[in-house]
Amino acid sequence: QLQLVESGGGLVQPGGSLRLSCVASGFTLDSYSIGWFRQAPGKELEGVSCISAADVSTSSADSAKGRFTIARDNAKNTVNLQMNNLNPEDTAVYYCAAEQGFVATMCAGDYHYWGQGTQVTVSS
């Protein structure tokens, strides 16, 4: 009944932009904390950009600050990740995750619901 579906990934050149979307069904995202995570080949899962329930606070990886922006579109039950000035180190599978209410550490992976992921490849 509960589902998260990511979309918007693809192949872009360094310096380009992508907008990822996470659409929820079976529950309402505005009462959940939301995180965008990524996993690059041979690397551990990394929290990229996260937003708390009720939009009390946000948290981002240092590498994402100033380049990535997380935002809700409550009318569409969707959370978007705008990614600008991409570089090859951003290449990874990106996952959307949701947790009811608040989490102790927003981008540490303590989320119960996960999407299937969408591939982002940054290459010239």
GROMACS .gro file of C-alpha atoms in nm:
model
  124
    1GLN     CA    1   0.000   0.000   0.000
    2LEU     CA    2   0.288   0.237   0.075
    3GLN     CA    3   0.511   0.322  -0.217
    4LEU     CA    4   0.779   0.571  -0.319
    5VAL     CA    5   0.877   0.607  -0.684
    6GLU     CA    6   1.176   0.811  -0.797
    7SER     CA    7   1.215   0.957  -1.144
    8GLY     CA    8   1.421   1.215  -1.329
    9GLY     CA    9   1.759   1.048  -1.342
   10GLY     CA   10   1.966   1.027  -1.656
   11LEU     CA   11   2.294   1.111  -1.824
   12VAL     CA   12   2.424   1.468  -1.804
   13GLN     CA   13   2.752   1.643  -1.871
   14PRO     CA   14   2.958   1.795  -1.590
   15GLY     CA   15   2.809   2.129  -1.492
   16GLY     CA   16   2.461   2.023  -1.596
   17SER     CA   17   2.144   1.993  -1.391
   18LEU     CA   18   1.881   1.734  -1.309
   19ARG     CA   19   1.557   1.746  -1.115
   20LEU     CA   20   1.466   1.427  -0.934
   21SER     CA   21   1.114   1.360  -0.813
   22CYS     CA   22   0.981   1.125  -0.547
   23VAL     CA   23   0.609   1.052  -0.566
   24ALA     CA   24   0.436   0.886  -0.272
   25SER     CA   25   0.123   0.674  -0.275
   26GLY     CA   26  -0.062   0.523   0.018
   27PHE     CA   27   0.040   0.797   0.262
   28THR     CA   28   0.080   1.173   0.278
   29LEU     CA   29   0.437   1.298   0.266
   30ASP     CA   30   0.382   1.624   0.450
   31SER     CA   31   0.371   1.441   0.784
   32TYR     CA   32   0.694   1.250   0.711
   33SER     CA   33   1.060   1.334   0.718
   34ILE     CA   34   1.207   1.283   0.371
   35GLY     CA   35   1.561   1.204   0.267
   36TRP     CA   36   1.746   1.177  -0.060
   37PHE     CA   37   2.029   0.924  -0.046
   38ARG     CA   38   2.272   0.797  -0.303
   39GLN     CA   39   2.505   0.503  -0.350
   40ALA     CA   40   2.793   0.519  -0.593
   41PRO     CA   41   2.969   0.207  -0.720
   42GLY     CA   42   3.191   0.063  -0.448
   43LYS     CA   43   3.081   0.320  -0.190
   44GLU     CA   44   2.847   0.323   0.106
   45LEU     CA   45   2.503   0.476   0.109
   46GLU     CA   46   2.529   0.853   0.161
   47GLY     CA   47   2.272   1.102   0.280
   48VAL     CA   48   2.250   1.387   0.029
   49SER     CA   49   1.968   1.619   0.132
   50CYS     CA   50   1.692   1.568   0.388
   51ILE     CA   51   1.395   1.762   0.520
   52SER     CA   52   1.205   1.706   0.843
   53ALA     CA   53   0.835   1.662   0.895
   54ALA     CA   54   0.660   1.999   0.903
   55ASP     CA   55   0.971   2.145   0.734
   56VAL     CA   56   1.121   2.233   1.071
   57SER     CA   57   1.475   2.187   0.942
   58THR     CA   58   1.688   2.057   0.657
   59SER     CA   59   2.023   1.885   0.640
   60SER     CA   60   2.259   1.831   0.348
   61ALA     CA   61   2.593   1.673   0.281
   62ASP     CA   62   2.875   1.924   0.253
   63SER     CA   63   2.926   1.825  -0.109
   64ALA     CA   64   2.563   1.910  -0.187
   65LYS     CA   65   2.536   2.246  -0.013
   66GLY     CA   66   2.491   2.530  -0.257
   67ARG     CA   67   2.419   2.290  -0.542
   68PHE     CA   68   2.125   2.072  -0.437
   69THR     CA   69   1.787   2.189  -0.310
   70ILE     CA   70   1.514   1.973  -0.158
   71ALA     CA   71   1.155   2.094  -0.173
   72ARG     CA   72   0.805   1.959  -0.121
   73ASP     CA   73   0.514   1.984  -0.360
   74ASN     CA   74   0.233   1.885  -0.127
   75ALA     CA   75  -0.036   1.922  -0.393
   76LYS     CA   76   0.131   1.640  -0.585
   77ASN     CA   77   0.242   1.443  -0.277
   78THR     CA   78   0.593   1.478  -0.415
   79VAL     CA   79   0.939   1.575  -0.296
   80ASN     CA   80   1.187   1.707  -0.550
   81LEU     CA   81   1.564   1.732  -0.551
   82GLN     CA   82   1.702   2.002  -0.779
   83MET     CA   83   2.064   1.924  -0.858
   84ASN     CA   84   2.279   2.190  -1.022
   85ASN     CA   85   2.643   2.207  -1.125
   86LEU     CA   86   2.677   1.831  -1.128
   87ASN     CA   87   3.017   1.668  -1.131
   88PRO     CA   88   3.127   1.308  -1.198
   89GLU     CA   89   3.142   1.233  -0.824
   90ASP     CA   90   2.765   1.280  -0.816
   91THR     CA   91   2.723   0.967  -1.027
   92ALA     CA   92   2.517   0.722  -0.823
   93VAL     CA   93   2.181   0.560  -0.778
   94TYR     CA   94   1.963   0.809  -0.592
   95TYR     CA   95   1.698   0.690  -0.348
   96CYS     CA   96   1.405   0.864  -0.187
   97ALA     CA   97   1.319   0.762   0.170
   98ALA     CA   98   1.044   0.853   0.415
   99GLU     CA   99   0.992   0.822   0.790
  100GLN     CA  100   0.679   0.911   0.981
  101GLY     CA  101   0.733   1.214   1.199
  102PHE     CA  102   1.088   1.309   1.293
  103VAL     CA  103   1.418   1.123   1.293
  104ALA     CA  104   1.706   1.170   1.536
  105THR     CA  105   1.960   1.232   1.260
  106MET     CA  106   1.789   1.329   0.940
  107CYS     CA  107   2.043   1.203   0.687
  108ALA     CA  108   2.174   0.897   0.872
  109GLY     CA  109   1.947   0.647   0.697
  110ASP     CA  110   1.691   0.583   0.973
  111TYR     CA  111   1.397   0.561   0.735
  112HIS     CA  112   1.139   0.285   0.701
  113TYR     CA  113   1.018   0.345   0.345
  114TRP     CA  114   1.246   0.345   0.042
  115GLY     CA  115   1.200   0.380  -0.331
  116GLN     CA  116   1.363   0.168  -0.599
  117GLY     CA  117   1.615   0.434  -0.698
  118THR     CA  118   1.697   0.628  -1.013
  119GLN     CA  119   2.034   0.633  -1.187
  120VAL     CA  120   2.224   0.960  -1.224
  121THR     CA  121   2.532   0.954  -1.445
  122VAL     CA  122   2.753   1.260  -1.488
  123SER     CA  123   3.003   1.217  -1.768
  124SER     CA  124   3.151   1.407  -2.059
   0.00000   0.00000   0.00000
